[in-house]
Tab-separated table of C-alpha atoms and ligand atoms in Angstrom:
chain	number	residue	atom	x	y	z
A	1073	MET	CA	60.384	-12.386	-50.713
A	1074	MET	CA	61.830	-15.873	-50.615
A	1075	LYS	CA	58.779	-17.303	-52.320
A	1076	ILE	CA	60.016	-19.343	-55.240
A	1077	ARG	CA	58.201	-21.780	-57.450
A	1078	ASP	CA	57.055	-25.113	-56.028
A	1079	TYR	CA	59.741	-27.010	-57.900
A	1080	LYS	CA	59.728	-30.719	-58.668
A	1081	PHE	CA	62.290	-33.127	-60.073
A	1082	TRP	CA	61.446	-35.766	-62.638
A	1083	PHE	CA	62.655	-39.332	-62.187
A	1084	CYS	CA	63.329	-40.957	-65.558
A	1085	THR	CA	64.249	-44.617	-65.777
A	1086	GLY	CA	65.951	-45.705	-68.951
A	1087	SER	CA	65.479	-49.073	-70.657
A	1088	GLN	CA	64.621	-50.404	-74.115
A	1089	ASP	CA	61.814	-52.488	-75.625
A	1090	LEU	CA	63.765	-55.754	-76.040
A	1091	TYR	CA	63.145	-57.031	-72.549
A	1092	GLY	CA	59.495	-58.046	-72.836
A	1093	ASP	CA	56.444	-56.872	-70.930
A	1094	GLU	CA	57.080	-58.765	-67.712
A	1095	CYS	CA	60.559	-57.360	-67.236
A	1096	LEU	CA	59.460	-53.812	-68.162
A	1097	ALA	CA	56.572	-54.067	-65.709
A	1098	HIS	CA	59.121	-54.851	-62.994
A	1099	VAL	CA	61.284	-51.923	-64.076
A	1100	ALA	CA	58.354	-49.527	-63.750
A	1101	GLU	CA	57.265	-51.036	-60.446
A	1102	HIS	CA	60.766	-50.794	-58.996
A	1103	SER	CA	61.313	-47.176	-59.997
A	1104	LYS	CA	57.906	-46.271	-58.530
A	1105	ILE	CA	58.919	-47.862	-55.230
A	1106	MET	CA	62.166	-45.904	-55.265
A	1107	VAL	CA	60.478	-42.572	-56.029
A	1108	ASP	CA	57.969	-43.216	-53.291
A	1109	ALA	CA	60.713	-43.986	-50.779
A	1110	LEU	CA	62.684	-40.877	-51.751
A	1111	ASN	CA	59.611	-38.709	-51.247
A	1112	LYS	CA	58.788	-40.342	-47.912
A	1113	SER	CA	62.349	-40.069	-46.611
A	1114	GLY	CA	61.746	-36.547	-45.350
A	1115	ILE	CA	65.253	-35.737	-46.522
A	1116	LEU	CA	64.586	-34.257	-49.960
A	1117	PRO	CA	63.657	-30.563	-50.044
A	1118	TYR	CA	61.653	-30.986	-53.257
A	1119	GLU	CA	59.293	-33.654	-54.589
A	1120	VAL	CA	60.386	-36.317	-57.051
A	1121	VAL	CA	57.883	-37.148	-59.804
A	1122	TRP	CA	57.899	-40.605	-61.399
A	1123	LYS	CA	57.840	-40.727	-65.207
A	1124	PRO	CA	57.082	-43.730	-67.441
A	1125	THR	CA	60.134	-45.793	-68.417
A	1126	LEU	CA	61.986	-44.351	-71.392
A	1127	LEU	CA	62.341	-46.986	-74.121
A	1128	THR	CA	62.936	-45.222	-77.415
A	1129	ASN	CA	64.673	-42.228	-78.982
A	1130	ALA	CA	61.311	-40.548	-79.495
A	1131	MET	CA	60.166	-41.050	-75.899
A	1132	ILE	CA	63.442	-39.758	-74.508
A	1133	ARG	CA	63.392	-36.702	-76.715
A	1134	GLN	CA	59.752	-35.982	-75.942
A	1135	THR	CA	60.175	-36.392	-72.182
A	1136	LEU	CA	63.305	-34.248	-71.910
A	1137	ASN	CA	61.668	-31.525	-73.961
A	1138	ALA	CA	58.587	-31.692	-71.765
A	1139	ALA	CA	60.914	-31.200	-68.771
A	1140	ASN	CA	62.306	-28.104	-70.482
A	1141	GLN	CA	58.804	-26.777	-71.011
A	1142	ASP	CA	57.462	-27.449	-67.519
A	1143	GLU	CA	58.300	-24.368	-65.449
A	1144	ASP	CA	57.877	-26.322	-62.223
A	1145	CYS	CA	60.458	-28.919	-63.241
A	1146	ALA	CA	63.892	-27.969	-61.860
A	1147	GLY	CA	65.758	-30.964	-63.175
A	1148	VAL	CA	65.742	-34.602	-64.206
A	1149	ILE	CA	67.115	-37.583	-62.299
A	1150	THR	CA	68.133	-40.383	-64.659
A	1151	TRP	CA	68.807	-44.047	-63.887
A	1152	MET	CA	69.273	-47.032	-66.197
A	1153	HIS	CA	67.669	-49.987	-64.416
A	1154	THR	CA	68.460	-52.152	-67.427
A	1155	PHE	CA	70.459	-51.439	-70.554
A	1156	SER	CA	69.392	-48.390	-72.538
A	1157	PRO	CA	71.435	-48.001	-75.717
A	1158	ALA	CA	72.864	-44.537	-75.325
A	1159	LYS	CA	72.569	-43.406	-78.925
A	1160	SER	CA	68.840	-43.261	-78.077
A	1161	TRP	CA	69.674	-40.428	-75.679
A	1162	ILE	CA	71.645	-38.174	-78.044
A	1163	LEU	CA	68.852	-36.062	-79.506
A	1164	GLY	CA	67.027	-35.700	-76.216
A	1165	LEU	CA	70.159	-34.737	-74.307
A	1166	GLN	CA	71.153	-32.276	-77.026
A	1167	GLU	CA	67.899	-30.438	-76.511
A	1168	TYR	CA	67.710	-30.748	-72.728
A	1169	ARG	CA	68.579	-27.526	-70.881
A	1170	LYS	CA	67.988	-28.160	-67.162
A	1171	PRO	CA	70.081	-29.657	-64.331
A	1172	LEU	CA	70.792	-33.349	-64.786
A	1173	LEU	CA	71.483	-35.934	-62.105
A	1174	HIS	CA	72.678	-39.401	-62.928
A	1175	LEU	CA	71.739	-41.575	-59.962
A	1176	HIS	CA	73.862	-44.671	-60.249
A	1177	THR	CA	72.104	-47.193	-58.046
A	1178	GLN	CA	70.260	-50.486	-58.361
A	1179	PHE	CA	66.956	-51.770	-57.039
A	1180	ASN	CA	68.411	-54.664	-55.009
A	1181	ARG	CA	71.065	-54.050	-52.425
A	1182	GLU	CA	72.572	-57.534	-52.200
A	1183	LEU	CA	73.406	-60.179	-54.771
A	1184	PRO	CA	70.673	-62.870	-54.397
A	1185	TYR	CA	73.212	-65.668	-54.286
A	1186	ASP	CA	70.751	-68.539	-54.004
A	1187	THR	CA	68.352	-67.505	-56.720
A	1188	ILE	CA	70.325	-65.424	-59.181
A	1189	ASP	CA	69.893	-66.483	-62.813
A	1190	MET	CA	70.162	-64.796	-66.215
A	1191	ASP	CA	66.645	-63.319	-65.945
A	1192	PHE	CA	67.720	-61.486	-62.817
A	1193	MET	CA	70.928	-60.369	-64.495
A	1194	ASN	CA	68.993	-58.938	-67.446
A	1195	GLU	CA	66.553	-57.112	-65.256
A	1196	ASN	CA	69.069	-55.659	-62.794
A	1197	GLN	CA	72.007	-54.386	-64.733
A	1198	ALA	CA	72.516	-50.744	-63.806
A	1199	ALA	CA	76.229	-51.481	-63.410
A	1200	HIS	CA	76.145	-52.167	-67.128
A	1201	GLY	CA	73.444	-49.786	-68.388
A	1202	ASP	CA	74.569	-46.762	-66.372
A	1203	ARG	CA	78.052	-47.046	-67.887
A	1204	GLU	CA	76.633	-46.962	-71.400
A	1205	TYR	CA	74.525	-43.923	-70.507
A	1206	GLY	CA	77.360	-42.173	-68.637
A	1207	HIS	CA	79.566	-42.625	-71.669
A	1208	ILE	CA	77.329	-40.637	-73.973
A	1209	VAL	CA	76.825	-37.822	-71.454
A	1210	SER	CA	80.613	-37.545	-71.105
A	1211	ARG	CA	81.180	-37.773	-74.837
A	1212	MET	CA	78.658	-34.979	-75.412
A	1213	GLY	CA	80.387	-32.847	-72.772
A	1214	ILE	CA	77.200	-32.290	-70.802
A	1215	GLU	CA	77.601	-31.039	-67.243
A	1216	ARG	CA	75.817	-33.365	-64.840
A	1217	LYS	CA	76.027	-34.687	-61.312
A	1218	VAL	CA	76.751	-38.358	-60.706
A	1219	ILE	CA	75.684	-39.817	-57.357
A	1220	VAL	CA	76.574	-43.421	-56.631
A	1221	GLY	CA	75.110	-45.600	-53.890
A	1222	PHE	CA	72.110	-47.552	-52.693
A	1223	TRP	CA	68.925	-45.486	-53.000
A	1224	GLU	CA	67.634	-46.306	-49.507
A	1225	ASP	CA	70.801	-45.120	-47.795
A	1226	LYS	CA	70.498	-41.853	-45.915
A	1227	GLU	CA	73.842	-40.670	-47.239
A	1228	VAL	CA	72.708	-41.103	-50.849
A	1229	GLN	CA	69.402	-39.371	-50.140
A	1230	GLU	CA	71.273	-36.500	-48.488
A	1231	ARG	CA	73.469	-36.134	-51.541
A	1232	ILE	CA	70.377	-36.010	-53.750
A	1233	ALA	CA	68.904	-33.378	-51.410
A	1234	SER	CA	72.097	-31.341	-51.629
A	1235	TRP	CA	72.141	-31.581	-55.423
A	1236	MET	CA	68.495	-30.452	-55.566
A	1237	ARG	CA	69.521	-27.191	-53.867
A	1238	THR	CA	72.311	-26.736	-56.411
A	1239	ALA	CA	69.788	-27.362	-59.188
A	1240	ILE	CA	67.478	-24.700	-57.745
A	1241	GLY	CA	70.454	-22.299	-57.808
A	1242	ILE	CA	71.027	-23.171	-61.461
A	1243	VAL	CA	67.428	-22.686	-62.593
A	1244	GLU	CA	66.798	-19.645	-60.370
A	1245	SER	CA	70.036	-17.847	-61.269
A	1246	SER	CA	68.493	-16.454	-64.438
A	1247	HIS	CA	65.672	-14.869	-62.411
A	1248	ILE	CA	68.001	-12.743	-60.283
A	1249	ARG	CA	67.678	-8.993	-60.809
A	1250	VAL	CA	70.152	-6.732	-59.056
A	1251	MET	CA	69.316	-3.080	-58.412
A	1252	ARG	CA	72.265	-0.695	-58.493
A	1253	VAL	CA	71.431	2.564	-56.751
A	1254	ALA	CA	75.123	3.439	-56.712
A	1255	ASP	CA	78.050	2.762	-58.978
A	1256	ASN	CA	81.095	0.835	-57.833
A	1257	MET	CA	83.297	2.748	-55.418
A	1258	ARG	CA	85.829	4.918	-57.224
A	1259	ASN	CA	89.200	3.301	-57.938
A	1260	VAL	CA	88.234	-0.065	-56.440
A	1261	ALA	CA	89.098	-2.940	-58.805
A	1262	VAL	CA	87.712	-6.143	-57.354
A	1263	THR	CA	84.069	-5.067	-57.149
A	1264	GLU	CA	84.040	-4.246	-60.887
A	1265	GLY	CA	82.984	-6.624	-63.610
A	1266	ASP	CA	81.384	-7.208	-66.970
A	1267	LYS	CA	77.629	-7.032	-66.479
A	1268	VAL	CA	76.847	-8.182	-69.991
A	1269	GLU	CA	78.999	-11.265	-69.532
A	1270	ALA	CA	77.358	-11.877	-66.147
A	1271	GLN	CA	73.972	-11.926	-67.861
A	1272	ILE	CA	75.248	-14.300	-70.544
A	1273	LYS	CA	76.866	-16.645	-68.019
A	1274	PHE	CA	74.525	-16.440	-65.017
A	1275	GLY	CA	71.374	-14.846	-66.381
A	1276	TRP	CA	71.602	-11.953	-63.925
A	1277	GLU	CA	69.994	-8.656	-64.853
A	1278	VAL	CA	72.034	-5.875	-63.276
A	1279	ASP	CA	70.527	-2.441	-63.791
A	1280	ALA	CA	71.022	1.047	-62.383
A	1281	TYR	CA	68.326	3.235	-60.844
A	1282	PRO	CA	68.900	6.839	-59.730
A	1283	VAL	CA	69.437	6.849	-55.976
A	1284	ASN	CA	66.969	9.706	-55.591
A	1285	GLU	CA	64.179	7.600	-57.094
A	1286	ILE	CA	64.515	5.124	-54.252
A	1287	ALA	CA	65.018	8.040	-51.828
A	1288	ALA	CA	61.686	9.472	-53.010
A	1289	GLU	CA	60.040	6.124	-52.261
A	1290	VAL	CA	61.547	6.303	-48.767
A	1291	GLU	CA	60.246	9.846	-48.358
A	1292	ALA	CA	56.749	8.679	-49.331
A	1293	VAL	CA	56.445	6.063	-46.568
A	1294	ALA	CA	53.552	6.859	-44.205
A	1295	LYS	CA	54.564	8.091	-40.743
A	1296	GLY	CA	52.303	5.537	-39.065
A	1297	ASP	CA	53.996	2.669	-40.895
A	1298	VAL	CA	57.402	3.922	-39.786
A	1299	GLU	CA	56.240	4.211	-36.180
A	1300	ALA	CA	54.784	0.681	-36.229
A	1301	LEU	CA	58.053	-0.750	-37.532
A	1302	VAL	CA	60.095	1.171	-34.950
A	1303	GLU	CA	57.854	-0.357	-32.273
A	1304	GLU	CA	58.607	-3.794	-33.738
A	1305	TYR	CA	62.349	-3.079	-33.566
A	1306	TYR	CA	62.070	-1.894	-29.954
A	1307	ASP	CA	60.212	-5.105	-29.050
A	1308	LYS	CA	62.574	-7.387	-30.853
A	1309	TYR	CA	66.036	-5.913	-30.265
A	1310	GLU	CA	68.002	-4.611	-27.303
A	1311	ILE	CA	68.336	-0.836	-27.362
A	1312	LEU	CA	71.965	0.031	-26.651
A	1313	LEU	CA	71.860	3.773	-26.003
A	1314	GLU	CA	75.454	4.022	-24.769
A	1315	GLY	CA	74.873	7.507	-23.447
A	1316	ARG	CA	72.814	8.841	-26.347
A	1317	ASP	CA	69.597	10.716	-25.765
A	1318	PRO	CA	66.682	8.220	-26.052
A	1319	GLN	CA	64.553	10.518	-28.244
A	1320	GLU	CA	67.406	11.349	-30.578
A	1321	PHE	CA	68.312	7.631	-30.731
A	1322	ARG	CA	64.754	6.713	-31.666
A	1323	ARG	CA	64.716	9.332	-34.427
A	1324	HIS	CA	67.825	7.763	-35.919
A	1325	VAL	CA	66.284	4.299	-35.733
A	1326	ALA	CA	63.120	5.625	-37.386
A	1327	VAL	CA	65.172	6.774	-40.387
A	1328	GLN	CA	66.270	3.163	-40.932
A	1329	ALA	CA	62.701	1.885	-40.521
A	1330	GLN	CA	61.605	4.335	-43.197
A	1331	ILE	CA	64.455	3.189	-45.463
A	1332	GLU	CA	63.532	-0.469	-44.943
A	1333	LEU	CA	59.920	0.158	-45.957
A	1334	GLY	CA	60.763	2.463	-48.875
A	1335	PHE	CA	63.515	0.222	-50.226
A	1336	GLU	CA	61.387	-2.893	-49.995
A	1337	LYS	CA	58.521	-1.215	-51.844
A	1338	PHE	CA	60.869	0.025	-54.577
A	1339	LEU	CA	62.556	-3.377	-54.901
A	1340	GLU	CA	59.168	-5.097	-55.160
A	1341	ASP	CA	57.870	-2.587	-57.694
A	1342	GLN	CA	60.937	-3.113	-59.868
A	1343	ASN	CA	60.915	-6.895	-59.273
A	1344	CYS	CA	64.493	-6.824	-57.951
A	1345	HIS	CA	65.951	-9.373	-55.533
A	1346	ALA	CA	69.269	-7.814	-54.644
A	1347	ILE	CA	70.589	-4.296	-54.133
A	1348	VAL	CA	73.872	-2.469	-53.837
A	1349	THR	CA	74.516	0.814	-52.055
A	1350	HIS	CA	77.580	2.998	-51.571
A	1351	PHE	CA	78.299	5.195	-48.552
A	1352	GLY	CA	79.610	7.915	-50.875
A	1353	ASP	CA	76.576	8.006	-53.157
A	1354	LEU	CA	73.462	8.418	-51.033
A	1355	GLY	CA	71.556	11.228	-52.772
A	1356	CYS	CA	68.795	12.480	-50.477
A	1357	LEU	CA	69.032	9.580	-48.024
A	1358	GLN	CA	69.735	10.794	-44.510
A	1359	GLN	CA	71.753	7.752	-43.404
A	1360	LEU	CA	73.684	4.962	-45.026
A	1361	PRO	CA	71.152	2.098	-45.045
A	1362	GLY	CA	72.389	-0.129	-42.218
A	1363	LEU	CA	69.725	-1.724	-40.076
A	1364	ALA	CA	67.409	-1.441	-43.101
A	1365	ILE	CA	69.733	-3.460	-45.342
A	1366	GLN	CA	70.355	-5.993	-42.575
A	1367	ARG	CA	66.622	-6.624	-42.276
A	1368	LEU	CA	66.160	-6.836	-46.049
A	1369	MET	CA	68.951	-9.422	-46.262
A	1370	GLU	CA	67.211	-11.419	-43.549
A	1371	LYS	CA	64.065	-11.358	-45.711
A	1372	GLY	CA	66.032	-12.896	-48.571
A	1373	TYR	CA	67.393	-9.976	-50.584
A	1374	GLY	CA	70.971	-10.061	-51.811
A	1375	PHE	CA	73.285	-7.207	-50.905
A	1376	GLY	CA	76.728	-5.919	-51.796
A	1377	GLY	CA	78.459	-2.868	-50.338
A	1378	GLU	CA	80.146	-0.121	-52.358
A	1379	GLY	CA	78.360	-1.064	-55.563
A	1380	ASP	CA	79.467	-4.698	-55.466
A	1381	TRP	CA	76.752	-6.206	-57.645
A	1382	LYS	CA	78.540	-9.552	-58.117
A	1383	THR	CA	78.483	-10.246	-54.390
A	1384	ALA	CA	74.902	-8.964	-54.097
A	1385	ALA	CA	73.789	-11.486	-56.721
A	1386	MET	CA	75.790	-14.274	-55.044
A	1387	VAL	CA	74.184	-13.546	-51.656
A	1388	ARG	CA	70.748	-13.709	-53.277
A	1389	LEU	CA	71.682	-16.923	-55.096
A	1390	MET	CA	72.907	-18.571	-51.903
A	1391	LYS	CA	69.765	-17.498	-50.047
A	1392	ILE	CA	67.662	-19.153	-52.753
A	1393	MET	CA	69.734	-22.340	-52.636
A	1394	SER	CA	69.403	-22.641	-48.849
A	1395	GLN	CA	65.761	-21.572	-48.820
A	1396	GLY	CA	63.459	-23.479	-46.462
A	1397	MET	CA	66.255	-25.595	-45.007
A	1398	LYS	CA	65.486	-27.164	-41.657
A	1399	GLY	CA	67.813	-25.758	-38.997
A	1400	ALA	CA	69.329	-23.216	-41.375
A	1401	LYS	CA	72.038	-21.113	-39.710
A	1402	GLY	CA	72.172	-18.224	-42.135
A	1403	THR	CA	73.664	-16.581	-45.213
A	1404	SER	CA	75.175	-13.112	-45.439
A	1405	PHE	CA	77.242	-10.559	-47.262
A	1406	MET	CA	80.573	-10.371	-45.451
A	1407	GLU	CA	83.927	-8.652	-45.547
A	1408	ASP	CA	87.380	-9.789	-44.439
A	1409	TYR	CA	88.399	-7.027	-42.051
A	1410	THR	CA	91.193	-7.793	-39.638
A	1411	TYR	CA	93.186	-10.791	-38.345
A	1412	ASN	CA	94.039	-12.472	-35.105
A	1413	MET	CA	97.528	-13.814	-35.723
A	1414	THR	CA	98.067	-15.227	-32.254
A	1415	PRO	CA	99.419	-18.777	-32.654
A	1416	GLY	CA	96.666	-21.337	-32.174
A	1417	LYS	CA	93.953	-18.671	-32.331
A	1418	GLU	CA	94.379	-17.513	-35.912
A	1419	GLY	CA	91.371	-16.237	-37.756
A	1420	ILE	CA	89.683	-13.404	-39.633
A	1421	LEU	CA	87.309	-10.965	-38.007
A	1422	GLU	CA	84.481	-10.588	-40.484
A	1423	ALA	CA	82.188	-7.574	-40.517
A	1424	HIS	CA	81.207	-4.654	-42.719
A	1425	MET	CA	80.561	-0.988	-42.164
A	1426	LEU	CA	77.041	-2.012	-41.102
A	1427	GLU	CA	75.521	-4.577	-43.402
A	1428	VAL	CA	75.742	-8.081	-41.937
A	1429	CYS	CA	72.646	-10.286	-42.146
A	1430	PRO	CA	71.047	-11.152	-38.775
A	1431	SER	CA	70.227	-14.662	-40.077
A	1432	ILE	CA	73.779	-15.658	-39.020
A	1433	SER	CA	73.464	-14.228	-35.505
A	1434	GLU	CA	73.596	-16.113	-32.264
A	1435	GLY	CA	72.442	-14.658	-28.992
A	1436	PRO	CA	70.847	-11.266	-28.498
A	1437	ILE	CA	70.679	-8.667	-31.244
A	1438	GLY	CA	71.093	-5.034	-30.251
A	1439	ILE	CA	70.636	-1.709	-31.993
A	1440	LYS	CA	73.390	0.883	-31.812
A	1441	VAL	CA	73.613	4.363	-33.278
A	1442	GLN	CA	77.172	5.401	-34.026
A	1443	PRO	CA	78.996	7.704	-36.425
A	1444	LEU	CA	80.346	6.207	-39.639
A	1445	THR	CA	84.036	6.621	-40.163
A	1446	MET	CA	83.381	7.287	-43.858
A	1447	GLY	CA	80.770	9.305	-45.716
A	1448	ASN	CA	79.031	12.483	-44.660
A	1449	ARG	CA	75.598	11.498	-43.364
A	1450	GLU	CA	74.041	11.346	-39.934
A	1451	ASP	CA	74.957	8.504	-37.581
A	1452	PRO	CA	73.196	5.377	-38.840
A	1453	ALA	CA	71.395	2.826	-36.691
A	1454	ARG	CA	72.597	-0.750	-37.103
A	1455	LEU	CA	72.014	-4.218	-35.660
A	1456	VAL	CA	74.921	-5.630	-33.672
A	1457	PHE	CA	75.507	-9.274	-32.767
A	1458	THR	CA	78.015	-12.080	-32.971
A	1459	SER	CA	77.572	-15.138	-35.140
A	1460	LYS	CA	77.154	-18.875	-34.849
A	1461	GLU	CA	79.894	-21.434	-34.555
A	1462	GLY	CA	80.440	-24.167	-37.092
A	1463	PRO	CA	81.551	-24.843	-40.640
A	1464	GLY	CA	80.549	-22.586	-43.499
A	1465	VAL	CA	81.509	-21.650	-47.007
A	1466	ALA	CA	82.827	-18.258	-48.154
A	1467	THR	CA	82.712	-17.454	-51.859
A	1468	SER	CA	84.107	-14.672	-53.993
A	1469	LEU	CA	83.162	-14.208	-57.644
A	1470	ILE	CA	85.776	-12.227	-59.534
A	1471	ASP	CA	86.097	-11.000	-63.099
A	1472	LEU	CA	89.560	-11.755	-64.520
A	1473	GLY	CA	89.003	-9.815	-67.717
A	1474	ASN	CA	88.567	-12.862	-69.924
A	1475	ARG	CA	86.457	-14.971	-67.545
A	1476	PHE	CA	84.806	-15.249	-64.156
A	1477	ARG	CA	86.370	-17.288	-61.364
A	1478	LEU	CA	84.525	-18.453	-58.261
A	1479	ILE	CA	86.764	-18.884	-55.232
A	1480	ILE	CA	85.282	-21.250	-52.661
A	1481	ASN	CA	86.772	-21.492	-49.186
A	1482	ASP	CA	85.690	-23.841	-46.407
A	1483	VAL	CA	85.826	-21.894	-43.164
A	1484	ASP	CA	85.306	-22.733	-39.490
A	1485	CYS	CA	83.362	-20.116	-37.569
A	1486	LYS	CA	84.245	-19.649	-33.935
A	1487	LYS	CA	83.035	-17.647	-30.985
A	1488	PRO	CA	85.247	-14.615	-30.473
A	1489	GLU	CA	87.586	-15.163	-27.564
A	1490	LYS	CA	86.444	-12.007	-25.801
A	1491	PRO	CA	83.679	-9.442	-26.230
A	1492	MET	CA	84.464	-6.360	-28.322
A	1493	PRO	CA	82.417	-3.703	-26.500
A	1494	LYS	CA	83.702	-0.776	-28.522
A	1495	LEU	CA	83.000	-2.331	-31.911
A	1496	PRO	CA	79.641	-1.021	-33.189
A	1497	VAL	CA	79.090	-3.612	-35.931
A	1498	ALA	CA	77.929	-7.204	-36.234
A	1499	THR	CA	80.751	-9.703	-36.655
A	1500	ALA	CA	81.719	-13.268	-37.386
A	1501	PHE	CA	85.099	-14.815	-36.696
A	1502	TRP	CA	86.405	-17.649	-38.816
A	1503	THR	CA	89.505	-19.607	-39.605
A	1504	PRO	CA	89.819	-20.467	-43.276
A	1505	GLN	CA	90.816	-24.017	-44.118
A	1506	PRO	CA	93.376	-25.482	-44.177
A	1507	ASN	CA	94.634	-22.750	-41.790
A	1508	LEU	CA	94.822	-18.964	-41.810
A	1509	MET	CA	98.232	-18.701	-43.432
A	1510	THR	CA	97.699	-21.164	-46.304
A	1511	GLY	CA	94.040	-20.228	-46.720
A	1512	ALA	CA	94.772	-16.511	-47.018
A	1513	GLU	CA	97.801	-17.144	-49.244
A	1514	ALA	CA	95.723	-19.246	-51.641
A	1515	TRP	CA	92.847	-16.722	-51.555
A	1516	ILE	CA	95.208	-13.889	-52.501
A	1517	LEU	CA	96.929	-15.944	-55.229
A	1518	ALA	CA	93.502	-16.666	-56.714
A	1519	GLY	CA	92.628	-12.960	-56.691
A	1520	GLY	CA	89.773	-13.340	-54.199
A	1521	ALA	CA	87.994	-10.179	-53.050
A	1522	HIS	CA	87.621	-8.707	-49.572
A	1523	HIS	CA	83.844	-9.062	-49.994
A	1524	THR	CA	82.351	-12.539	-49.752
A	1525	ALA	CA	78.993	-14.238	-49.968
A	1526	PHE	CA	78.948	-16.528	-46.949
A	1527	SER	CA	76.665	-19.340	-45.793
A	1528	TYR	CA	76.572	-21.898	-43.008
A	1529	ASP	CA	73.989	-23.875	-44.954
A	1530	LEU	CA	75.725	-24.665	-48.237
A	1531	THR	CA	78.821	-26.646	-49.130
A	1532	SER	CA	81.782	-26.107	-51.399
A	1533	GLU	CA	80.515	-29.056	-53.468
A	1534	GLN	CA	77.228	-27.268	-54.118
A	1535	MET	CA	78.919	-23.985	-55.010
A	1536	GLY	CA	81.434	-25.720	-57.281
A	1537	ASP	CA	78.680	-27.669	-59.028
A	1538	TRP	CA	76.771	-24.431	-59.567
A	1539	ALA	CA	79.879	-22.822	-61.099
A	1540	ALA	CA	80.388	-25.854	-63.347
A	1541	ALA	CA	76.795	-25.597	-64.549
A	1542	MET	CA	77.403	-21.919	-65.349
A	1543	GLY	CA	80.498	-22.895	-67.315
A	1544	ILE	CA	82.917	-20.865	-65.193
A	1545	GLU	CA	86.115	-21.663	-63.358
A	1546	ALA	CA	85.906	-22.601	-59.678
A	1547	VAL	CA	88.785	-23.133	-57.286
A	1548	TYR	CA	88.469	-24.719	-53.857
A	1549	ILE	CA	90.476	-23.778	-50.799
A	1550	ASP	CA	89.927	-26.494	-48.216
A	1551	LYS	CA	91.583	-29.000	-45.912
A	1552	ASP	CA	93.499	-30.538	-48.829
A	1553	THR	CA	94.910	-27.276	-50.237
A	1554	THR	CA	98.645	-26.909	-50.596
A	1555	ILE	CA	100.154	-23.848	-52.215
A	1556	ARG	CA	102.237	-25.772	-54.729
A	1557	GLN	CA	99.243	-27.705	-56.008
A	1558	PHE	CA	96.999	-24.632	-55.891
A	1559	LYS	CA	99.398	-22.515	-57.984
A	1560	ASN	CA	99.563	-25.279	-60.552
A	1561	GLU	CA	95.783	-25.482	-60.606
A	1562	LEU	CA	95.550	-21.740	-61.313
A	1563	ARG	CA	98.185	-22.074	-64.028
A	1564	TRP	CA	96.394	-24.988	-65.706
A	1565	ASN	CA	93.003	-23.328	-65.361
A	1566	SER	CA	94.326	-20.300	-67.211
A	1567	ILE	CA	94.686	-22.588	-70.219
A	1568	ALA	CA	91.503	-24.587	-69.694
A	1569	TYR	CA	89.349	-21.448	-69.352
A	1570	ARG	CA	91.109	-19.312	-71.926
B	2551	LIG	MN1	83.035	-3.214	-48.257
């Protein structure tokens, strides 16, 4: 499910043909050494591909168009080793459509005090050439990332790695297809939105399918396949009967196994990567998909509850961006439920009716069967667990009527102070930055939803850069947020994004 293209990034060094063959040979040699070192660093999630030095308008235009055409190319990294007159870049940049990184670095780390002469100055003048290039990108209003620093430094390589994940989010966004097997919950405002505009801005295809078509696919799953998957669950998870009859419990679990298999088949057949459900719109399904949705999220599908297709697409997007990360801690659909307002222990208990992704879990995962407090179906089986500690990012994409806004909050996840034995759902507990009171105040002023797409593995910088590439407003709630400044930012943004 998480299989995406084997993406590569092109490394394009800018120069011009006035420098002579010897100098240009050095330029090419140096950029090859840098590309090689970046690839060998073990830090970058995707390969960098060296391209011949760009010297003329025609070469630049041809190379950037070739990058557009190459489906495996997820973006271009540009660097002006020498001076590259930036008017040469106009036509190429006008036609270029993929993520752009301007790596502002130079081949040598230190000034060679004893030997420096004008030949050296001419050959190593990124401080000069990168300003000329940066000027034209700014003048043309092209969204790009600028990373400054010495190319061998781990911190610079980590920033390139982080940007590569953003770039994957940008190029993969237009492949996301969300399946709606339920409409948005009646009367709820924040989960609504303009699906046409979402396709224009993000490339998302959001389409409805009758719930009974997917229910028929569930019905068609072979008994043996269901039994095999139930066995897998019973091996993998703790069975928390809590007084229920073991046979009856297993029958309830089997319903979710059947839903998992039927849903996955239907999603694959329709080439969809995210799904929404609604507890009040289940057609022939026997249970609200709980455990089934949790397992599908773990496999990489996006999900939103109560018809929330915006959050479903965001969860899928964030799973793509964090795909294949070493030591990944997880990404999930989440909902702000209830607070701890005890001084010094403030935070938000995060959960949902059922659907929290086990990728964020820590410790044992159990299965419980419990009644739902809403809806009219049989008691659904669900996975229960608590989540990891550490920093994460919670995002909410809202439709303001004339534009989308992405709200990005840095949060600190904590272990719950005590167990919650009567709570039959998976949870996380976090304190929003800068603290619960200011964080929640800013979130509400910005119009943020109760549903979020959450990840331990991405940063607010990555999410904000993605939003910028999509041409939408993003606001950050983090350690530096003050309400006065934040309200002004919202006020000014209402003009900037009119
Ligand atoms: Mn909900």
